[in-house]
Amino acid sequence: MPLRIPVEIVDGACWDQPVSTKHIAILGSTGSIGTSCLDVVRALSERVQVHGLTAHTRWKELSQQCQEFGAHQIALGDMGTSVAIHNGCFGTADVSYGQEGIERVATHPDVDFVVSGIVGAAGLRGTWAALQAGKSIGLANKETLVVAGSIIAEQLRKTDASLIPIDSEHSAIFQALQCGRRSDVRRVILTASGGPFRGWSRSQLAEVTPERALAHPTWDMGPKITIDSATMMNKALEVIEARWLFDLDVEQIDVVIHPQSIVHSMVEFVDGSVMAQMSPPDMRLPIQYALTYPERHPGISPRMDFAQPHTLEFIPPDREAFPALDLGFEVAQRGGTCGAVLNAANEVAVSRFLNGDLRFVDIPRVCQEVLNNHDYDPHPSLDELFRQDAWARQETKTWRS
Ligand code: MG
């Protein structure tokens, strides 16, 4: 069974009940997902109200958001910010700090939908807290499932919590799944832009600089995700995410390069029909869909203009030039502690690359080695995952080619 992705959609039925105003908390509201989410809230102010907001350090921006959206609860992840903040810049909102503060916002009884937009493994604890509190969650933080997929799946079976994907590919799959029965799905096909180095050879990739890698053609994203997109590690993490989110066998997941980023992913059914979700690339659409699901509303996302010619290409990925992709399939297959280790190793490797301390092609190399050397546990606890995460970070920090 998929992760309490409501059975109704999977079986093709539809819900007619009106949806009342949603009170949401946004974890990571000053980041790329957070600000896109607030754009959507602005447009849907009748249906969606902000209850809580969290940021890491950007308290001035958070203060503006708090005022504009009338948030009741604020958390700053970085304890150090408490010294800098001016008295009263959050009005009458309840302000708290650190991981505990974020969890406080994520679990507040008045919140019925949590947008998990904190990038990296740092986003896991807040999402976990929301899950345990039985919240509905719009999941943009892919690390939650990459790191702790098996545990999250178990937790979802035990509580009233539900997960709706915000990652554009998984939102596309979620939408396409509504066209047929879950048991009739043959496979899902994740599309990938291919990043700025699509078509490059391994020897060309060895020369890639951080500046060059940060110039991504399609999506406006933070530096970490931009590098992940360039190495195709982003797609690897999405393969793992899809495995857990939709309870798929690894053999049921495919990746295809689609440079136009119009088809956000596809589902193939047993009769050979392929359902694709298309729209101009804009994160606000999957965010809005998660917020209004199962309804659809006119929104602010751009629409396809078929008065203009479009060419859509689908190209098999070059797995030799982009070995990160195979790591994704390996980790999706093995599960257990592998996701936590791959994710942690990659986070450190990316930051070392950005500091000029690792070559671009070393990113998947170090990840593979750290993965091979780790103490694999097929059924880890959450604490064990955090231990493995810390171990993998240390290993990757000191790795020399
Ligand atoms: Mg994505």
Coordinates of C-alpha atoms and ligand atoms in Angstrom, one line a residue:
M1 CA 0.0 0.0 0.0
P2 CA 1.3 3.5 -0.7
L3 CA 2.1 5.8 2.2
R4 CA -1.5 6.7 3.2
I5 CA -1.6 8.4 -0.1
P6 CA -5.2 8.5 0.1
V7 CA -6.6 5.3 -1.3
E8 CA -9.4 7.2 -3.0
I9 CA -7.2 8.7 -5.6
V10 CA -5.3 5.6 -6.2
D11 CA -8.6 3.8 -6.9
G12 CA -9.8 6.5 -9.2
A13 CA -12.8 7.7 -7.0
C14 CA -13.2 11.3 -6.1
W15 CA -14.0 13.3 -3.1
D16 CA -16.8 15.8 -3.2
Q17 CA -16.7 17.2 0.4
P18 CA -15.9 21.0 0.5
V19 CA -12.5 21.7 2.0
S20 CA -12.5 24.2 4.9
T21 CA -9.7 26.7 5.5
K22 CA -6.4 25.0 6.1
H23 CA -4.1 26.3 8.8
I24 CA -0.6 25.6 7.8
A25 CA 2.9 25.7 9.2
I26 CA 5.8 26.1 6.8
L27 CA 9.1 24.7 7.9
G28 CA 11.8 26.6 6.0
S29 CA 9.6 29.6 5.0
T30 CA 12.5 31.8 3.8
G31 CA 13.9 29.1 1.4
S32 CA 13.0 28.4 -2.1
I33 CA 10.0 26.1 -1.3
G34 CA 8.9 28.4 1.5
T35 CA 8.7 31.6 -0.5
S36 CA 7.0 29.7 -3.4
C37 CA 4.5 28.3 -0.9
L38 CA 3.8 31.8 0.5
D39 CA 3.1 33.0 -3.1
V40 CA 0.5 30.3 -3.3
V41 CA -1.0 31.2 0.1
R42 CA -1.3 34.8 -1.1
A43 CA -3.3 33.7 -4.1
L44 CA -5.4 31.2 -2.0
S45 CA -5.9 33.4 1.1
E46 CA -9.6 32.3 1.3
R47 CA -8.6 28.7 1.8
V48 CA -5.2 28.7 3.3
Q49 CA -4.0 30.6 6.4
V50 CA -0.5 30.6 7.9
H51 CA -0.3 29.5 11.5
G52 CA 3.4 29.0 11.9
L53 CA 6.7 29.8 10.1
T54 CA 10.2 28.7 10.7
A55 CA 13.6 29.7 9.3
H56 CA 17.2 28.9 10.1
T57 CA 18.9 32.3 10.4
R58 CA 17.1 34.8 8.2
W59 CA 15.1 36.5 10.9
K60 CA 14.5 39.8 9.1
E61 CA 12.8 38.1 6.2
L62 CA 10.9 35.9 8.6
S63 CA 9.8 39.0 10.5
Q64 CA 8.3 40.4 7.2
Q65 CA 6.6 37.2 6.5
C66 CA 5.2 37.0 10.0
Q67 CA 3.7 40.4 9.6
E68 CA 2.3 39.9 6.1
F69 CA 0.7 36.6 6.8
G70 CA -0.2 37.1 10.5
A71 CA 1.6 34.0 11.7
H72 CA 0.9 33.1 15.3
Q73 CA 4.0 31.0 15.8
I74 CA 7.6 31.5 14.8
A75 CA 10.7 29.4 15.2
L76 CA 14.3 30.1 14.4
G77 CA 16.5 27.0 14.0
D78 CA 19.7 28.8 14.8
M79 CA 19.9 29.5 18.5
G80 CA 22.4 32.3 17.9
T81 CA 19.7 34.5 16.2
S82 CA 18.0 35.0 19.6
V83 CA 20.7 37.6 20.5
A84 CA 20.3 39.6 17.3
I85 CA 16.6 39.9 17.1
H86 CA 15.0 43.2 17.9
N87 CA 12.3 43.2 20.5
G88 CA 8.8 43.0 19.0
C89 CA 9.8 42.2 15.4
F90 CA 7.5 39.3 15.5
G91 CA 4.6 41.2 17.0
T92 CA 2.5 39.1 19.3
A93 CA 3.6 35.8 17.7
D94 CA 5.0 33.1 20.0
V95 CA 8.8 32.8 19.2
S96 CA 11.0 29.8 19.9
Y97 CA 14.4 28.6 18.9
G98 CA 16.4 25.5 17.9
Q99 CA 15.1 22.1 16.9
E100 CA 12.6 22.1 19.7
G101 CA 11.2 25.4 18.4
I102 CA 10.7 23.9 14.9
E103 CA 9.0 20.9 16.4
R104 CA 6.8 23.1 18.4
V105 CA 5.6 24.8 15.3
A106 CA 5.2 21.6 13.4
T107 CA 3.1 19.9 16.0
H108 CA 0.8 22.8 17.2
P109 CA -2.8 21.5 17.6
D110 CA -4.2 24.4 15.5
V111 CA -2.0 23.3 12.5
D112 CA -3.6 20.9 10.1
F113 CA -1.1 20.9 7.3
V114 CA 2.7 21.1 7.5
V115 CA 4.8 22.1 4.5
S116 CA 8.2 20.5 5.0
G117 CA 10.5 22.7 3.0
I118 CA 13.8 22.6 5.0
V119 CA 16.6 21.3 2.7
G120 CA 18.8 18.4 3.6
A121 CA 18.8 16.0 6.5
A122 CA 18.1 19.0 8.8
G123 CA 14.5 18.8 7.6
L124 CA 13.9 15.3 8.9
R125 CA 13.3 15.9 12.6
G126 CA 10.6 18.5 12.0
T127 CA 8.9 16.3 9.5
W128 CA 9.1 13.4 11.9
A129 CA 7.6 15.4 14.7
A130 CA 4.7 16.4 12.4
L131 CA 4.2 12.8 11.5
Q132 CA 4.1 11.7 15.1
A133 CA 1.5 14.4 15.8
G134 CA -0.6 12.9 13.0
K135 CA -0.4 16.0 10.7
S136 CA -1.0 16.0 6.9
I137 CA 2.3 16.9 5.4
G138 CA 3.3 18.5 2.1
L139 CA 6.7 16.9 1.6
A140 CA 9.2 19.0 -0.3
N141 CA 12.1 17.7 1.8
K142 CA 13.1 14.6 0.0
E143 CA 15.7 13.6 2.6
T144 CA 13.0 12.6 5.0
L145 CA 12.2 9.6 2.8
V146 CA 15.7 9.1 1.5
V147 CA 17.1 8.9 5.0
A148 CA 14.3 7.2 6.9
G149 CA 11.9 5.8 4.3
S150 CA 11.2 2.5 6.0
I151 CA 10.6 4.1 9.4
I152 CA 8.4 6.8 8.0
A153 CA 6.3 4.2 6.2
E154 CA 5.8 2.3 9.4
Q155 CA 4.9 5.5 11.3
L156 CA 2.3 6.4 8.6
R157 CA 0.6 3.1 9.1
K158 CA 0.4 3.8 12.9
T159 CA -1.0 7.4 12.9
D160 CA -3.5 9.6 11.1
A161 CA -0.7 11.4 9.3
S162 CA -0.6 11.5 5.5
L163 CA 2.1 12.6 3.0
I164 CA 1.4 14.5 -0.2
P165 CA 4.5 15.0 -2.4
I166 CA 5.6 18.5 -3.3
D167 CA 8.7 17.5 -5.3
S168 CA 7.5 18.1 -8.9
E169 CA 8.3 14.6 -10.1
H170 CA 6.5 12.9 -7.3
S171 CA 3.6 15.3 -7.5
A172 CA 3.3 14.4 -11.2
I173 CA 3.3 10.7 -10.3
F174 CA 0.7 11.3 -7.6
Q175 CA -1.5 13.1 -10.1
A176 CA -1.0 10.5 -12.8
L177 CA -1.8 7.7 -10.4
Q178 CA -5.3 9.0 -10.3
C179 CA -5.9 7.7 -13.8
G180 CA -6.0 4.1 -12.8
R181 CA -5.9 1.4 -10.1
R182 CA -2.8 1.1 -8.0
S183 CA -2.6 -2.6 -8.8
D184 CA -2.5 -1.8 -12.6
V185 CA 0.6 0.3 -12.4
R186 CA 3.5 -1.3 -14.3
R187 CA 6.1 1.4 -13.6
V188 CA 6.7 5.0 -12.9
I189 CA 9.1 7.1 -15.1
L190 CA 10.8 10.0 -13.4
T191 CA 11.9 12.7 -15.8
A192 CA 15.2 14.6 -15.3
S193 CA 16.3 17.7 -17.0
G194 CA 19.8 16.2 -17.2
G195 CA 21.3 19.3 -15.7
P196 CA 23.8 21.7 -17.3
F197 CA 26.2 18.8 -18.3
R198 CA 23.8 16.6 -20.2
G199 CA 25.8 15.0 -23.1
W200 CA 29.2 15.7 -21.4
S201 CA 31.8 12.9 -21.1
R202 CA 33.5 11.8 -17.9
S203 CA 36.7 13.6 -18.9
Q204 CA 34.8 16.8 -19.6
L205 CA 33.0 16.5 -16.3
A206 CA 36.4 16.2 -14.5
E207 CA 37.0 19.8 -15.3
V208 CA 33.7 21.3 -14.0
T209 CA 34.1 24.2 -11.6
P210 CA 31.5 25.2 -8.9
E211 CA 30.7 28.4 -10.9
R212 CA 29.9 26.4 -14.0
A213 CA 27.9 23.9 -12.1
L214 CA 25.7 26.5 -10.3
A215 CA 24.4 27.8 -13.7
H216 CA 21.4 25.6 -13.9
P217 CA 19.2 26.0 -17.0
T218 CA 15.6 25.5 -15.8
W219 CA 14.8 25.7 -12.1
D220 CA 15.7 28.4 -9.7
M221 CA 17.0 26.4 -6.7
G222 CA 19.5 26.6 -3.9
P223 CA 23.1 25.7 -4.5
K224 CA 22.9 22.2 -2.9
I225 CA 20.0 21.1 -5.1
T226 CA 21.6 22.8 -8.1
I227 CA 24.8 20.7 -7.7
D228 CA 22.7 17.6 -7.1
S229 CA 20.9 18.3 -10.3
A230 CA 24.2 18.6 -12.2
T231 CA 25.6 15.3 -10.8
M232 CA 22.1 13.7 -11.2
M233 CA 22.3 12.8 -7.5
N234 CA 19.0 14.7 -7.2
K235 CA 17.4 12.1 -9.4
A236 CA 19.0 9.3 -7.5
L237 CA 17.5 10.7 -4.3
E238 CA 14.1 11.0 -6.1
V239 CA 14.3 7.3 -7.1
I240 CA 14.7 6.4 -3.4
E241 CA 11.9 8.9 -2.5
A242 CA 9.6 7.3 -5.1
R243 CA 10.3 3.8 -3.8
W244 CA 9.1 4.7 -0.3
L245 CA 6.4 7.2 -1.3
F246 CA 4.6 4.9 -3.7
D247 CA 5.7 1.5 -2.2
L248 CA 7.3 0.4 -5.5
D249 CA 9.8 -2.3 -6.3
V250 CA 13.0 -0.8 -7.7
E251 CA 12.3 -2.6 -11.0
Q252 CA 9.1 -0.4 -11.3
I253 CA 11.2 2.8 -11.3
D254 CA 12.8 4.3 -14.4
V255 CA 14.5 7.6 -15.2
V256 CA 14.4 9.4 -18.5
I257 CA 16.1 12.6 -19.5
H258 CA 13.6 15.2 -20.6
P259 CA 15.5 18.5 -21.2
Q260 CA 12.4 20.7 -21.6
S261 CA 11.1 20.0 -18.0
I262 CA 7.5 20.1 -19.2
V263 CA 6.6 16.5 -18.5
H264 CA 7.3 16.3 -14.7
S265 CA 7.0 12.5 -14.6
M266 CA 4.9 9.6 -15.9
V267 CA 3.0 6.5 -14.8
E268 CA 2.8 3.5 -17.1
F269 CA -0.1 1.1 -16.6
V270 CA -0.2 -2.6 -17.4
D271 CA -2.0 -2.0 -20.7
G272 CA 0.9 0.2 -22.0
S273 CA -0.9 3.5 -21.4
V274 CA 1.5 6.2 -20.1
M275 CA -0.1 9.1 -18.2
A276 CA 2.1 12.2 -18.0
Q277 CA 1.6 15.4 -16.0
M278 CA 2.7 18.5 -17.9
S279 CA 3.0 22.1 -17.1
P280 CA 5.6 24.8 -17.4
P281 CA 8.3 24.3 -14.7
D282 CA 7.1 26.1 -11.6
M283 CA 7.2 24.8 -8.1
R284 CA 4.1 26.7 -7.1
L285 CA 1.9 24.2 -9.0
P286 CA 2.9 21.1 -7.0
I287 CA 2.8 23.2 -3.8
Q288 CA -0.7 24.4 -4.6
Y289 CA -1.9 20.9 -5.5
A290 CA -0.7 19.6 -2.2
L291 CA -2.4 22.4 -0.4
T292 CA -5.8 22.1 -2.2
Y293 CA -5.8 18.3 -2.8
P294 CA -8.2 16.7 -3.7
E295 CA -9.5 19.9 -5.2
R296 CA -8.0 22.0 -8.0
H297 CA -8.2 25.8 -8.1
P298 CA -7.1 28.5 -10.5
G299 CA -3.7 29.6 -9.3
I300 CA -0.7 31.7 -10.1
S301 CA 1.4 29.1 -12.0
P302 CA 2.0 29.8 -15.7
R303 CA 0.0 27.7 -18.2
M304 CA 1.1 25.8 -21.3
D305 CA 0.9 28.0 -24.4
F306 CA 0.1 25.7 -27.2
A307 CA -0.1 28.7 -29.6
Q308 CA 3.7 28.3 -29.6
P309 CA 5.4 25.2 -31.0
H310 CA 6.9 22.8 -28.4
T311 CA 9.2 19.9 -28.9
L312 CA 9.4 17.3 -26.1
E313 CA 12.5 15.0 -26.1
F314 CA 13.0 11.8 -24.0
I315 CA 16.5 10.5 -23.9
P316 CA 17.9 7.5 -21.9
P317 CA 20.3 8.7 -19.2
D318 CA 24.1 8.2 -19.6
R319 CA 24.8 6.1 -16.5
E320 CA 28.5 5.9 -17.1
A321 CA 29.0 9.7 -17.1
F322 CA 26.5 10.1 -14.2
P323 CA 27.2 7.2 -11.9
A324 CA 25.2 8.9 -9.1
L325 CA 22.1 7.5 -10.7
D326 CA 23.1 3.9 -10.1
L327 CA 23.8 4.8 -6.5
G328 CA 20.1 5.8 -6.2
F329 CA 18.9 2.5 -7.6
E330 CA 21.3 0.5 -5.4
V331 CA 20.2 2.4 -2.2
A332 CA 16.5 2.1 -3.1
Q333 CA 17.1 -1.7 -3.5
R334 CA 19.0 -2.2 -0.2
G335 CA 17.1 0.3 2.0
G336 CA 18.0 0.2 5.7
T337 CA 20.9 2.5 6.6
C338 CA 21.9 3.1 3.0
G339 CA 19.8 6.2 2.4
A340 CA 21.1 8.0 5.4
V341 CA 24.7 7.2 4.5
L342 CA 24.3 8.2 0.8
N343 CA 22.5 11.4 1.7
A344 CA 25.0 12.5 4.4
A345 CA 28.0 11.6 2.2
N346 CA 26.5 13.6 -0.7
E347 CA 25.8 16.7 1.5
V348 CA 29.4 16.9 2.6
A349 CA 30.8 16.0 -0.8
V350 CA 28.8 18.8 -2.4
S351 CA 30.0 21.4 0.2
R352 CA 33.6 20.2 -0.3
F353 CA 33.1 20.6 -4.1
L354 CA 31.7 24.1 -3.6
N355 CA 34.7 25.0 -1.5
G356 CA 37.0 23.8 -4.3
D357 CA 38.2 20.9 -2.2
L358 CA 36.8 18.0 -4.3
R359 CA 36.4 17.5 -8.0
F360 CA 32.9 17.3 -9.5
V361 CA 33.5 13.7 -10.5
D362 CA 34.6 12.8 -7.0
I363 CA 31.2 13.5 -5.6
P364 CA 29.7 10.1 -6.6
R365 CA 33.0 8.4 -6.0
V366 CA 33.2 9.3 -2.4
C367 CA 29.5 8.5 -1.9
Q368 CA 30.0 5.0 -3.3
E369 CA 33.1 4.4 -1.2
V370 CA 31.5 5.6 2.0
L371 CA 28.4 3.5 1.2
N372 CA 30.5 0.4 0.6
N373 CA 32.4 0.9 3.9
H374 CA 29.4 1.6 6.2
D375 CA 28.1 -0.8 8.8
Y376 CA 24.9 -1.8 7.0
D377 CA 21.8 -2.4 9.1
P378 CA 18.6 -3.4 7.2
H379 CA 16.2 -2.4 10.1
P380 CA 17.7 0.6 11.8
S381 CA 16.1 2.8 14.4
L382 CA 15.9 6.6 13.9
D383 CA 18.8 7.0 16.4
E384 CA 20.8 4.5 14.4
L385 CA 20.1 6.5 11.3
F386 CA 21.4 9.7 12.9
R387 CA 24.5 7.8 14.1
Q388 CA 25.2 6.6 10.6
D389 CA 24.5 10.0 9.2
A390 CA 27.2 11.5 11.5
W391 CA 29.6 8.7 10.7
A392 CA 29.2 9.2 7.0
R393 CA 29.7 13.0 7.3
Q394 CA 33.0 12.4 9.1
E395 CA 34.2 9.8 6.6
T396 CA 33.4 12.1 3.7
K397 CA 35.1 15.1 5.3
T398 CA 38.4 13.3 5.5
W399 CA 38.2 11.4 2.3
R400 CA 41.1 11.8 -0.1
S401 CA 41.1 10.4 -3.7
Ligands
MG1 MG 12.4 17.2 -8.2

